[in-house]
mmCIF file of C-alpha atoms in Angstrom:
data_model
loop_
_atom_site.group_PDB
_atom_site.id
_atom_site.type_symbol
_atom_site.label_atom_id
_atom_site.label_comp_id
_atom_site.label_asym_id
_atom_site.label_seq_id
_atom_site.Cartn_x
_atom_site.Cartn_y
_atom_site.Cartn_z
ATOM 1 C CA MET R 5 83.847 119.121 96.987
ATOM 2 C CA THR R 6 84.362 116.154 94.749
ATOM 3 C CA PHE R 7 82.930 114.096 91.891
ATOM 4 C CA SER R 8 83.210 110.341 91.648
ATOM 5 C CA ILE R 9 81.984 107.157 90.026
ATOM 6 C CA VAL R 10 81.709 103.796 91.767
ATOM 7 C CA ALA R 11 81.048 100.807 89.543
ATOM 8 C CA ARG R 12 81.146 97.068 88.923
ATOM 9 C CA SER R 13 82.256 95.541 85.630
ATOM 10 C CA ALA R 14 79.660 93.998 83.341
ATOM 11 C CA ASP R 15 81.070 90.517 83.951
ATOM 12 C CA GLY R 16 80.597 90.942 87.705
ATOM 13 C CA GLU R 17 84.237 90.267 88.543
ATOM 14 C CA THR R 18 85.696 93.757 89.117
ATOM 15 C CA TRP R 19 84.786 96.763 91.290
ATOM 16 C CA GLY R 20 86.269 100.236 91.296
ATOM 17 C CA VAL R 21 86.143 103.920 92.147
ATOM 18 C CA ALA R 22 87.437 106.958 90.259
ATOM 19 C CA VAL R 23 87.401 110.410 91.825
ATOM 20 C CA ALA R 24 88.619 113.965 91.213
ATOM 21 C CA SER R 25 88.559 117.132 93.282
ATOM 22 C CA LYS R 26 90.035 120.534 94.097
ATOM 23 C CA PHE R 27 91.410 118.914 97.247
ATOM 24 C CA LEU R 28 94.854 117.635 98.151
ATOM 25 C CA ALA R 29 95.236 113.850 97.762
ATOM 26 C CA VAL R 30 91.561 113.050 97.283
ATOM 27 C CA GLY R 31 92.515 109.401 96.817
ATOM 28 C CA SER R 32 93.559 109.189 100.457
ATOM 29 C CA ALA R 33 90.034 109.924 101.670
ATOM 30 C CA VAL R 34 87.346 108.964 99.186
ATOM 31 C CA PRO R 35 87.693 105.474 97.604
ATOM 32 C CA ALA R 36 87.594 101.982 99.066
ATOM 33 C CA ALA R 37 86.875 98.609 97.500
ATOM 34 C CA VAL R 38 87.186 94.891 98.242
ATOM 35 C CA ALA R 39 87.017 92.211 95.560
ATOM 36 C CA GLY R 40 83.955 90.016 95.856
ATOM 37 C CA VAL R 41 82.352 92.530 98.229
ATOM 38 C CA GLY R 42 81.875 95.945 96.589
ATOM 39 C CA ALA R 43 83.092 99.529 96.498
ATOM 40 C CA ILE R 44 82.333 102.926 98.038
ATOM 41 C CA ALA R 45 83.178 106.588 97.600
ATOM 42 C CA THR R 46 82.660 108.821 100.642
ATOM 43 C CA GLN R 47 82.937 112.580 100.076
ATOM 44 C CA ALA R 48 81.651 116.109 100.793
ATOM 45 C CA ASP R 49 82.242 116.454 104.550
ATOM 46 C CA ALA R 50 83.525 112.902 104.257
ATOM 47 C CA ASN R 51 83.211 110.453 107.079
ATOM 48 C CA VAL R 52 86.129 108.196 106.182
ATOM 49 C CA ALA R 53 84.879 105.610 108.678
ATOM 50 C CA TRP R 54 82.060 104.979 106.216
ATOM 51 C CA LYS R 55 84.527 103.089 104.001
ATOM 52 C CA GLY R 56 85.205 100.292 106.441
ATOM 53 C CA LEU R 57 81.663 100.293 107.795
ATOM 54 C CA ALA R 58 80.065 100.068 104.356
ATOM 55 C CA LEU R 59 82.345 97.269 103.211
ATOM 56 C CA ALA R 60 81.668 95.381 106.445
ATOM 57 C CA HIS R 61 77.917 95.697 105.913
ATOM 58 C CA LEU R 62 78.293 94.480 102.319
ATOM 59 C CA ASP R 63 80.499 91.597 103.416
ATOM 60 C CA GLU R 64 77.793 90.563 105.852
ATOM 61 C CA GLY R 65 75.314 90.339 102.967
ATOM 62 C CA ALA R 66 73.676 93.763 102.954
ATOM 63 C CA THR R 67 72.786 95.227 99.566
ATOM 64 C CA ALA R 68 74.135 98.650 98.622
ATOM 65 C CA PRO R 69 70.865 100.450 99.566
ATOM 66 C CA VAL R 70 70.718 98.660 102.912
ATOM 67 C CA ALA R 71 74.382 99.364 103.664
ATOM 68 C CA LEU R 72 73.876 103.032 102.835
ATOM 69 C CA GLN R 73 70.787 103.273 105.019
ATOM 70 C CA ARG R 74 72.741 101.821 107.938
ATOM 71 C CA LEU R 75 75.475 104.437 107.458
ATOM 72 C CA LEU R 76 72.910 107.238 107.514
ATOM 73 C CA GLU R 77 71.215 105.867 110.625
ATOM 74 C CA GLU R 78 74.525 105.577 112.463
ATOM 75 C CA ASP R 79 75.832 109.084 111.643
ATOM 76 C CA PRO R 80 74.104 112.221 112.957
ATOM 77 C CA GLY R 81 76.088 114.292 110.463
ATOM 78 C CA TYR R 82 74.722 112.447 107.439
ATOM 79 C CA GLN R 83 73.203 115.561 105.890
ATOM 80 C CA HIS R 84 76.742 116.886 105.354
ATOM 81 C CA ARG R 85 77.868 113.672 103.678
ATOM 82 C CA GLN R 86 77.783 112.251 100.182
ATOM 83 C CA ALA R 87 78.462 108.666 99.167
ATOM 84 C CA GLY R 88 78.042 106.132 96.402
ATOM 85 C CA ILE R 89 78.061 102.355 96.907
ATOM 86 C CA VAL R 90 77.963 99.368 94.558
ATOM 87 C CA ASP R 91 77.636 95.868 95.973
ATOM 88 C CA LEU R 92 78.597 92.329 94.940
ATOM 89 C CA ASP R 93 75.628 91.974 92.581
ATOM 90 C CA GLY R 94 75.882 95.436 91.021
ATOM 91 C CA ASN R 95 73.124 97.042 93.083
ATOM 92 C CA ALA R 96 73.891 100.741 93.489
ATOM 93 C CA ALA R 97 72.984 103.482 95.946
ATOM 94 C CA SER R 98 73.921 107.146 96.244
ATOM 95 C CA HIS R 99 73.297 109.698 98.979
ATOM 96 C CA THR R 100 73.580 113.486 98.893
ATOM 97 C CA GLY R 101 72.914 115.266 102.164
ATOM 98 C CA THR R 102 70.888 118.470 102.181
ATOM 99 C CA GLU R 103 73.864 120.393 103.610
ATOM 100 C CA CYS R 104 76.274 119.488 100.792
ATOM 101 C CA ILE R 105 77.612 122.473 98.851
ATOM 102 C CA PRO R 106 75.588 123.008 95.655
ATOM 103 C CA TRP R 107 75.407 121.942 92.994
ATOM 104 C CA ALA R 108 75.223 118.525 94.575
ATOM 105 C CA GLY R 109 73.533 115.323 93.494
ATOM 106 C CA GLY R 110 73.957 111.915 91.985
ATOM 107 C CA ARG R 111 72.718 109.253 89.602
ATOM 108 C CA THR R 112 72.555 105.486 89.849
ATOM 109 C CA GLY R 113 71.910 102.611 87.491
ATOM 110 C CA ASP R 114 72.714 98.964 87.051
ATOM 111 C CA GLY R 115 76.245 98.578 88.363
ATOM 112 C CA TYR R 116 77.128 102.245 88.924
ATOM 113 C CA ALA R 117 76.717 105.206 91.283
ATOM 114 C CA ILE R 118 77.819 108.693 90.220
ATOM 115 C CA GLN R 119 77.832 111.684 92.590
ATOM 116 C CA GLY R 120 79.378 115.083 93.152
ATOM 117 C CA ASN R 121 79.122 118.265 95.165
ATOM 118 C CA CYS R 122 80.340 121.840 94.671
ATOM 119 C CA LEU R 123 80.017 121.139 90.961
ATOM 120 C CA ALA R 124 79.544 123.440 87.992
ATOM 121 C CA GLY R 125 76.039 121.994 87.685
ATOM 122 C CA PRO R 126 74.002 118.833 87.076
ATOM 123 C CA GLU R 127 75.608 118.552 83.652
ATOM 124 C CA VAL R 128 78.712 117.126 85.358
ATOM 125 C CA VAL R 129 77.037 113.935 86.623
ATOM 126 C CA GLU R 130 74.930 113.767 83.463
ATOM 127 C CA ALA R 131 78.064 113.775 81.302
ATOM 128 C CA MET R 132 79.668 111.136 83.509
ATOM 129 C CA GLU R 133 76.647 108.883 83.216
ATOM 130 C CA GLU R 134 76.482 109.328 79.447
ATOM 131 C CA ALA R 135 80.174 108.466 79.113
ATOM 132 C CA TRP R 136 79.816 105.406 81.325
ATOM 133 C CA LEU R 137 76.802 104.076 79.424
ATOM 134 C CA ALA R 138 78.433 104.785 76.055
ATOM 135 C CA SER R 139 81.676 102.991 76.931
ATOM 136 C CA ASP R 140 82.475 99.455 75.822
ATOM 137 C CA ALA R 141 81.184 97.155 78.559
ATOM 138 C CA THR R 142 83.943 94.641 77.783
ATOM 139 C CA ALA R 143 86.747 97.205 78.192
ATOM 140 C CA PRO R 144 88.870 97.180 81.367
ATOM 141 C CA LEU R 145 86.923 98.785 84.205
ATOM 142 C CA GLN R 146 89.710 101.284 84.897
ATOM 143 C CA ASP R 147 89.455 102.656 81.357
ATOM 144 C CA ARG R 148 85.692 103.081 81.622
ATOM 145 C CA LEU R 149 85.980 104.791 85.023
ATOM 146 C CA VAL R 150 88.593 107.291 83.861
ATOM 147 C CA ALA R 151 86.586 108.043 80.717
ATOM 148 C CA ALA R 152 83.567 108.886 82.879
ATOM 149 C CA LEU R 153 85.705 111.006 85.192
ATOM 150 C CA ALA R 154 87.171 112.910 82.246
ATOM 151 C CA ALA R 155 83.685 113.555 80.861
ATOM 152 C CA GLY R 156 82.637 115.094 84.154
ATOM 153 C CA ASP R 157 85.728 117.269 84.195
ATOM 154 C CA GLU R 158 85.092 118.445 80.653
ATOM 155 C CA ALA R 159 81.527 119.337 81.666
ATOM 156 C CA GLY R 160 82.810 121.667 84.388
ATOM 157 C CA GLY R 161 83.756 119.347 87.232
ATOM 158 C CA ASP R 162 84.521 120.870 90.615
ATOM 159 C CA ARG R 163 83.646 124.550 90.205
ATOM 160 C CA ARG R 164 86.641 125.564 92.342
ATOM 161 C CA GLY R 165 89.122 124.015 89.906
ATOM 162 C CA ARG R 166 91.384 120.972 89.718
ATOM 163 C CA GLN R 167 93.988 119.480 92.040
ATOM 164 C CA SER R 168 93.875 115.725 92.518
ATOM 165 C CA ALA R 169 92.426 112.499 91.151
ATOM 166 C CA ALA R 170 92.596 108.806 91.950
ATOM 167 C CA ILE R 171 91.442 105.381 90.841
ATOM 168 C CA MET R 172 91.121 102.097 92.707
ATOM 169 C CA VAL R 173 90.101 98.840 91.009
ATOM 170 C CA VAL R 174 89.919 95.395 92.601
ATOM 171 C CA ARG R 175 89.503 91.899 91.203
ATOM 172 C CA GLU R 176 90.378 88.567 92.767
ATOM 173 C CA GLU R 177 94.099 87.750 92.402
ATOM 174 C CA ALA R 178 94.613 90.729 90.067
ATOM 175 C CA GLY R 179 97.392 92.320 92.118
ATOM 176 C CA TYR R 180 101.133 92.138 91.622
ATOM 177 C CA GLY R 181 102.121 88.529 91.104
ATOM 178 C CA GLY R 182 98.534 87.469 91.787
ATOM 179 C CA ARG R 183 99.148 87.772 95.525
ATOM 180 C CA ASP R 184 96.407 90.278 96.312
ATOM 181 C CA ASP R 185 93.243 91.664 94.716
ATOM 182 C CA VAL R 186 94.304 95.248 93.952
ATOM 183 C CA ALA R 187 94.313 95.526 90.171
ATOM 184 C CA VAL R 188 94.890 99.307 90.069
ATOM 185 C CA ASP R 189 95.617 101.814 92.835
ATOM 186 C CA LEU R 190 96.855 105.126 91.435
ATOM 187 C CA ARG R 191 96.773 108.644 92.866
ATOM 188 C CA VAL R 192 97.603 112.088 91.566
ATOM 189 C CA ASP R 193 97.805 114.113 94.762
ATOM 190 C CA ASP R 194 98.586 117.629 93.512
ATOM 191 C CA HIS R 195 98.631 118.504 89.811
ATOM 192 C CA ALA R 196 97.326 121.220 87.498
ATOM 193 C CA ALA R 197 95.739 118.585 85.228
ATOM 194 C CA PRO R 198 95.151 115.604 87.518
ATOM 195 C CA ILE R 199 92.904 113.528 85.269
ATOM 196 C CA GLU R 200 95.285 113.781 82.323
ATOM 197 C CA GLU R 201 98.115 112.783 84.663
ATOM 198 C CA LEU R 202 96.020 109.889 85.978
ATOM 199 C CA ARG R 203 95.567 108.670 82.412
ATOM 200 C CA ARG R 204 99.329 108.831 81.862
ATOM 201 C CA LEU R 205 99.966 106.803 85.005
ATOM 202 C CA LEU R 206 97.306 104.294 84.000
ATOM 203 C CA ALA R 207 99.070 103.754 80.680
ATOM 204 C CA LEU R 208 102.343 103.134 82.524
ATOM 205 C CA HIS R 209 100.576 100.785 84.914
ATOM 206 C CA GLU R 210 99.239 98.810 81.974
ATOM 207 C CA LEU R 211 102.745 98.540 80.488
ATOM 208 C CA TYR R 212 104.611 97.599 83.660
ATOM 209 C CA LEU R 213 102.060 95.705 85.729
ATOM 210 C CA THR R 214 99.793 93.950 83.245
ATOM 211 C CA ALA R 215 100.791 90.685 81.610
ATOM 212 C CA SER R 216 101.174 90.558 77.840
ATOM 213 C CA THR R 217 98.348 89.045 75.826
ATOM 214 C CA ASP R 218 99.098 86.374 73.255
ATOM 215 C CA ASP R 219 98.661 88.947 70.486
ATOM 216 C CA GLU R 220 101.359 91.127 72.063
ATOM 217 C CA LYS R 221 103.977 88.368 72.260
ATOM 218 C CA VAL R 222 106.789 88.144 69.708
ATOM 219 C CA VAL R 223 108.586 84.791 69.539
ATOM 220 C CA VAL R 224 112.303 85.148 70.272
ATOM 221 C CA HIS R 225 114.146 83.190 67.581
ATOM 222 C CA ALA R 226 117.922 82.773 67.551
ATOM 223 C CA GLY R 227 118.595 85.948 65.588
ATOM 224 C CA LEU R 228 116.364 88.067 67.820
ATOM 225 C CA ARG R 229 117.967 86.601 70.933
ATOM 226 C CA GLU R 230 121.379 87.677 69.640
ATOM 227 C CA GLU R 231 119.999 91.170 69.002
ATOM 228 C CA LEU R 232 118.563 91.429 72.513
ATOM 229 C CA GLU R 233 121.705 90.155 74.197
ATOM 230 C CA ALA R 234 123.852 92.577 72.190
ATOM 231 C CA PHE R 235 121.574 95.443 73.215
ATOM 232 C CA ALA R 236 121.862 94.510 76.892
ATOM 233 C CA THR R 237 125.645 94.132 76.931
ATOM 234 C CA ALA R 238 126.030 97.435 75.073
ATOM 235 C CA ALA R 239 123.958 99.034 77.838
ATOM 236 C CA GLY R 240 126.285 97.589 80.482
ATOM 237 C CA HIS R 241 124.251 94.573 81.598
ATOM 238 C CA PRO R 242 125.535 90.968 81.716
ATOM 239 C CA ASP R 243 122.516 89.685 79.770
ATOM 240 C CA PHE R 244 119.121 90.735 78.469
ATOM 241 C CA LEU R 245 117.069 89.321 81.340
ATOM 242 C CA THR R 246 119.105 91.422 83.767
ATOM 243 C CA TRP R 247 118.137 94.493 81.738
ATOM 244 C CA VAL R 248 114.492 93.355 81.871
ATOM 245 C CA GLY R 249 114.605 93.164 85.659
ATOM 246 C CA THR R 250 116.372 96.507 85.940
ATOM 247 C CA GLU R 251 113.714 98.197 83.811
ATOM 248 C CA ASN R 252 110.787 96.415 85.513
ATOM 249 C CA TYR R 253 109.519 94.659 82.389
ATOM 250 C CA GLU R 254 109.119 91.242 84.013
ATOM 251 C CA MET R 255 105.428 91.098 83.082
ATOM 252 C CA ARG R 256 106.325 91.709 79.439
ATOM 253 C CA VAL R 257 109.156 89.239 78.781
ATOM 254 C CA SER R 258 109.186 85.468 79.234
ATOM 255 C CA PRO R 259 111.459 84.282 82.076
ATOM 256 C CA GLU R 260 113.049 81.900 79.567
ATOM 257 C CA LEU R 261 113.204 84.627 76.901
ATOM 258 C CA ALA R 262 110.920 82.537 74.699
ATOM 259 C CA TRP R 263 108.945 85.671 73.827
ATOM 260 C CA ILE R 264 109.069 89.440 74.260
ATOM 261 C CA ASP R 265 106.246 91.937 74.271
ATOM 262 C CA ARG R 266 106.090 93.914 71.037
ATOM 263 C CA ARG R 267 106.126 97.237 72.938
ATOM 264 C CA VAL R 268 109.244 96.274 74.865
ATOM 265 C CA LEU R 269 110.855 95.215 71.604
ATOM 266 C CA GLU R 270 109.992 98.644 70.168
ATOM 267 C CA ILE R 271 111.623 100.275 73.204
ATOM 268 C CA VAL R 272 114.764 98.174 72.691
ATOM 269 C CA ARG R 273 114.990 99.040 69.025
ATOM 270 C CA ALA R 274 114.324 102.724 69.648
ATOM 271 C CA GLY R 275 117.072 102.897 72.272
#
Protein backbone atom coordinates (compact mmCIF):
# COMPACT_ATOMS: atom_id res chain seq x y z
CA MET A 1 0.00 0.00 0.00
CA THR A 2 2.62 2.38 -1.25
CA PHE A 3 3.63 4.74 -4.05
CA SER A 4 7.18 5.17 -5.26
CA ILE A 5 9.49 6.45 -7.96
CA VAL A 6 12.76 4.82 -8.98
CA ALA A 7 15.00 6.83 -11.27
CA ARG A 8 18.41 7.57 -12.74
CA SER A 9 19.75 11.09 -13.21
CA ALA A 10 19.97 12.53 -16.70
CA ASP A 11 23.77 12.49 -16.57
CA GLY A 12 23.74 8.76 -15.82
CA GLU A 13 25.74 9.09 -12.61
CA THR A 14 23.08 8.87 -9.86
CA TRP A 15 20.28 6.43 -8.97
CA GLY A 16 17.57 6.76 -6.37
CA VAL A 17 14.22 5.80 -4.89
CA ALA A 18 11.58 7.89 -3.13
CA VAL A 19 8.58 6.27 -1.46
CA ALA A 20 5.61 7.11 0.77
CA SER A 21 2.94 5.02 2.45
CA LYS A 22 0.41 4.58 5.24
CA PHE A 23 2.83 2.05 6.72
CA LEU A 24 5.32 2.28 9.55
CA ALA A 25 8.91 2.89 8.38
CA VAL A 26 8.33 2.25 4.69
CA GLY A 27 11.98 3.11 4.06
CA SER A 28 13.05 -0.04 5.90
CA ALA A 29 11.32 -2.29 3.37
CA VAL A 30 10.94 -0.70 -0.05
CA PRO A 31 14.08 1.02 -1.46
CA ALA A 32 17.49 -0.29 -2.44
CA ALA A 33 20.16 1.09 -4.75
CA VAL A 34 23.82 0.60 -5.65
CA ALA A 35 25.88 3.19 -7.52
CA GLY A 36 26.90 2.05 -10.97
CA VAL A 37 24.35 -0.78 -10.82
CA GLY A 38 20.79 0.53 -10.43
CA ALA A 39 17.87 0.87 -8.05
CA ILE A 40 14.67 -0.94 -7.05
CA ALA A 41 11.49 -0.38 -5.06
CA THR A 42 9.67 -3.51 -3.87
CA GLN A 43 6.20 -3.01 -2.39
CA ALA A 44 2.58 -4.19 -2.04
CA ASP A 45 2.99 -7.60 -0.37
CA ALA A 46 6.69 -6.82 -0.62
CA ASN A 47 9.25 -9.52 -1.04
CA VAL A 48 12.22 -7.71 0.48
CA ALA A 49 14.55 -10.38 -0.91
CA TRP A 50 13.82 -8.87 -4.32
CA LYS A 51 16.11 -5.96 -3.42
CA GLY A 52 19.28 -7.98 -3.20
CA LEU A 53 18.26 -10.35 -5.98
CA ALA A 54 17.43 -7.55 -8.41
CA LEU A 55 20.65 -5.68 -7.73
CA ALA A 56 22.63 -8.90 -8.15
CA HIS A 57 20.97 -9.54 -11.52
CA LEU A 58 21.73 -5.97 -12.60
CA ASP A 59 25.31 -6.25 -11.41
CA GLU A 60 25.69 -9.36 -13.54
CA GLY A 61 24.64 -7.36 -16.61
CA ALA A 62 20.90 -7.95 -16.80
CA THR A 63 18.75 -5.04 -17.97
CA ALA A 64 15.90 -3.84 -15.76
CA PRO A 65 13.24 -5.79 -17.74
CA VAL A 66 15.33 -8.97 -17.63
CA ALA A 67 16.04 -8.59 -13.91
CA LEU A 68 12.34 -8.08 -13.23
CA GLN A 69 11.36 -11.10 -15.29
CA ARG A 70 13.79 -13.24 -13.30
CA LEU A 71 12.24 -12.04 -10.04
CA LEU A 72 8.76 -12.96 -11.27
CA GLU A 73 9.89 -16.39 -12.44
CA GLU A 74 11.56 -17.13 -9.10
CA ASP A 75 8.63 -16.07 -6.87
CA PRO A 76 5.31 -17.94 -6.89
CA GLY A 77 3.72 -15.03 -5.03
CA TYR A 78 4.54 -12.51 -7.75
CA GLN A 79 0.90 -11.59 -8.37
CA HIS A 80 0.81 -10.05 -4.88
CA ARG A 81 3.95 -8.01 -5.52
CA GLN A 82 4.75 -4.66 -7.07
CA ALA A 83 8.17 -3.37 -8.06
CA GLY A 84 9.99 -0.79 -10.12
CA ILE A 85 13.57 -1.14 -11.36
CA VAL A 86 15.98 1.17 -13.19
CA ASP A 87 19.32 -0.17 -14.39
CA LEU A 88 22.79 1.22 -15.13
CA ASP A 89 21.77 2.58 -18.53
CA GLY A 90 18.42 4.03 -17.45
CA ASN A 91 16.27 1.18 -18.75
CA ALA A 92 13.16 0.90 -16.59
CA ALA A 93 10.65 -1.80 -15.72
CA SER A 94 7.61 -1.92 -13.45
CA HIS A 95 5.41 -4.79 -12.32
CA THR A 96 1.98 -4.75 -10.69
CA GLY A 97 0.56 -8.12 -9.74
CA THR A 98 -3.11 -8.86 -10.35
CA GLU A 99 -3.68 -9.38 -6.61
CA CYS A 100 -2.41 -5.93 -5.57
CA ILE A 101 -4.99 -3.78 -3.80
CA PRO A 102 -6.63 -1.36 -6.26
CA TRP A 103 -6.08 1.15 -7.54
CA ALA A 104 -2.75 -0.30 -8.54
CA GLY A 105 -0.51 0.32 -11.52
CA GLY A 106 2.59 2.00 -12.81
CA ARG A 107 4.30 3.98 -15.54
CA THR A 108 7.78 3.81 -17.01
CA GLY A 109 9.90 5.95 -19.28
CA ASP A 110 13.50 6.73 -20.04
CA GLY A 111 15.25 6.57 -16.69
CA TYR A 112 12.23 6.18 -14.39
CA ALA A 113 9.67 3.72 -13.03
CA ILE A 114 6.66 4.95 -11.04
CA GLN A 115 4.22 2.60 -9.29
CA GLY A 116 1.68 2.43 -6.50
CA ASN A 117 -1.08 0.33 -5.01
CA CYS A 118 -4.06 1.05 -2.74
CA LEU A 119 -4.04 4.51 -4.29
CA ALA A 120 -6.76 7.12 -4.66
CA GLY A 121 -6.66 6.40 -8.40
CA PRO A 122 -4.51 6.46 -11.54
CA GLU A 123 -4.18 10.22 -11.14
CA VAL A 124 -1.55 9.58 -8.45
CA VAL A 125 1.02 7.97 -10.78
CA GLU A 126 0.01 10.35 -13.57
CA ALA A 127 0.77 13.36 -11.36
CA MET A 128 4.08 11.82 -10.31
CA GLU A 129 5.09 11.26 -13.91
CA GLU A 130 4.09 14.79 -14.91
CA ALA A 131 6.12 16.25 -12.04
CA TRP A 132 9.15 14.13 -12.89
CA LEU A 133 9.08 15.07 -16.58
CA ALA A 134 8.50 18.75 -15.78
CA SER A 135 11.41 18.96 -13.32
CA ASP A 136 14.81 20.37 -14.22
CA ALA A 137 16.89 17.45 -15.48
CA THR A 138 20.06 19.11 -14.16
CA ALA A 139 18.70 19.49 -10.61
CA PRO A 140 19.90 17.11 -7.87
CA LEU A 141 18.14 13.76 -8.24
CA GLN A 142 16.87 13.87 -4.66
CA ASP A 143 15.01 17.12 -5.33
CA ARG A 144 13.36 15.71 -8.45
CA LEU A 145 12.35 12.50 -6.64
CA VAL A 146 10.77 14.32 -3.71
CA ALA A 147 8.94 16.68 -6.06
CA ALA A 148 7.42 13.68 -7.85
CA LEU A 149 6.51 12.06 -4.54
CA ALA A 150 4.83 15.25 -3.33
CA ALA A 151 2.84 15.49 -6.57
CA GLY A 152 1.52 11.98 -6.04
CA ASP A 153 0.56 12.81 -2.47
CA GLU A 154 -1.25 15.95 -3.56
CA ALA A 155 -3.15 13.88 -6.13
CA GLY A 156 -4.49 11.60 -3.39
CA GLY A 157 -1.61 9.26 -2.64
CA ASP A 158 -2.29 6.22 -0.48
CA ARG A 159 -6.07 6.22 -0.01
CA ARG A 160 -5.68 5.06 3.61
CA GLY A 161 -3.73 8.19 4.58
CA ARG A 162 -0.15 9.15 5.42
CA GLN A 163 2.45 7.78 7.81
CA SER A 164 5.97 7.41 6.45
CA ALA A 165 8.27 8.37 3.60
CA ALA A 166 11.87 7.78 2.60
CA ILE A 167 14.50 8.60 0.01
CA MET A 168 17.70 6.83 -0.99
CA VAL A 169 20.14 8.24 -3.56
CA VAL A 170 23.50 6.78 -4.56
CA ARG A 171 26.41 8.10 -6.60
CA GLU A 172 30.02 6.99 -6.63
CA GLU A 173 32.01 8.49 -3.73
CA ALA A 174 29.09 10.77 -2.80
CA GLY A 175 28.85 9.61 0.81
CA TYR A 176 30.24 11.22 3.94
CA GLY A 177 33.85 12.13 3.34
CA GLY A 178 33.70 10.43 -0.05
CA ARG A 179 34.16 7.05 1.61
CA ASP A 180 31.00 5.38 0.32
CA ASP A 181 28.40 5.90 -2.41
CA VAL A 182 25.33 6.83 -0.35
CA ALA A 183 24.54 10.43 -1.27
CA VAL A 184 21.22 10.58 0.62
CA ASP A 185 19.53 8.08 2.94
CA LEU A 186 16.68 9.68 4.89
CA ARG A 187 13.59 8.18 6.50
CA VAL A 188 10.49 9.56 8.16
CA ASP A 189 9.13 6.51 9.95
CA ASP A 190 5.96 7.83 11.61
CA HIS A 191 4.64 11.34 10.97
CA ALA A 192 1.34 13.06 10.19
CA ALA A 193 2.92 14.82 7.19
CA PRO A 194 5.81 12.56 6.18
CA ILE A 195 6.65 14.09 2.81
CA GLU A 196 6.82 17.61 4.22
CA GLU A 197 9.05 16.27 7.00
CA LEU A 198 11.20 14.47 4.43
CA ARG A 199 11.68 17.77 2.61
CA ARG A 200 12.74 19.43 5.86
CA LEU A 201 15.29 16.70 6.53
CA LEU A 202 16.56 16.93 2.97
CA ALA A 203 17.20 20.64 3.44
CA LEU A 204 19.16 19.90 6.62
CA HIS A 205 21.07 17.16 4.82
CA GLU A 206 22.03 19.62 2.11
CA LEU A 207 23.28 22.11 4.72
CA TYR A 208 25.24 19.69 6.89
CA LEU A 209 26.41 17.00 4.48
CA THR A 210 26.91 18.74 1.15
CA ALA A 211 30.06 20.70 0.39
CA SER A 212 29.78 24.41 -0.34
CA THR A 213 29.93 25.52 -3.96
CA ASP A 214 32.30 28.28 -4.97
CA ASP A 215 29.37 30.71 -5.16
CA GLU A 216 28.50 29.95 -1.53
CA LYS A 217 31.99 30.65 -0.17
CA VAL A 218 32.80 33.94 1.56
CA VAL A 219 36.51 34.75 1.87
CA VAL A 220 37.55 35.17 5.50
CA HIS A 221 39.63 38.36 5.69
CA ALA A 222 41.31 39.54 8.88
CA GLY A 223 38.31 41.51 10.12
CA LEU A 224 35.89 38.64 9.53
CA ARG A 225 38.24 36.21 11.25
CA GLU A 226 38.23 38.44 14.33
CA GLU A 227 34.43 38.52 14.23
CA LEU A 228 34.19 34.73 14.00
CA GLU A 229 36.69 34.12 16.77
CA ALA A 230 34.89 36.61 19.03
CA PHE A 231 31.59 34.85 18.35
CA ALA A 232 33.08 31.46 19.25
CA THR A 233 34.73 32.59 22.49
CA ALA A 234 31.53 34.37 23.55
CA ALA A 235 29.73 31.05 23.04
CA GLY A 236 32.24 29.29 25.29
CA HIS A 237 34.50 27.70 22.67
CA PRO A 238 38.31 28.10 22.51
CA ASP A 239 38.19 29.08 18.83
CA PHE A 240 35.86 29.25 15.85
CA LEU A 241 36.88 25.94 14.28
CA THR A 242 35.96 24.18 17.52
CA TRP A 243 32.49 25.72 17.25
CA VAL A 244 32.32 24.52 13.62
CA GLY A 245 33.07 20.96 14.68
CA THR A 246 30.61 21.12 17.56
CA GLU A 247 27.83 22.28 15.25
CA ASN A 248 28.72 19.83 12.45
CA TYR A 249 29.47 22.48 9.82
CA GLU A 250 32.74 20.92 8.65
CA MET A 251 31.47 20.69 5.06
CA ARG A 252 30.70 24.41 5.10
CA VAL A 253 33.87 25.98 6.52
CA SER A 254 37.45 25.68 5.28
CA PRO A 255 39.73 23.70 7.63
CA GLU A 256 42.14 26.65 7.48
CA LEU A 257 39.28 29.15 7.91
CA ALA A 258 40.13 30.62 4.51
CA TRP A 259 36.42 30.75 3.67
CA ILE A 260 33.02 30.25 5.30
CA ASP A 261 29.73 29.31 3.71
CA ARG A 262 27.39 32.27 3.43
CA ARG A 263 24.58 30.37 5.20
CA VAL A 264 26.82 29.51 8.14
CA LEU A 265 27.90 33.14 8.30
CA GLU A 266 24.21 34.13 8.41
CA ILE A 267 23.69 31.68 11.29
CA VAL A 268 26.65 33.19 13.16
CA ARG A 269 25.40 36.72 12.69
CA ALA A 270 21.84 35.81 13.63
CA GLY A 271 22.99 34.14 16.84
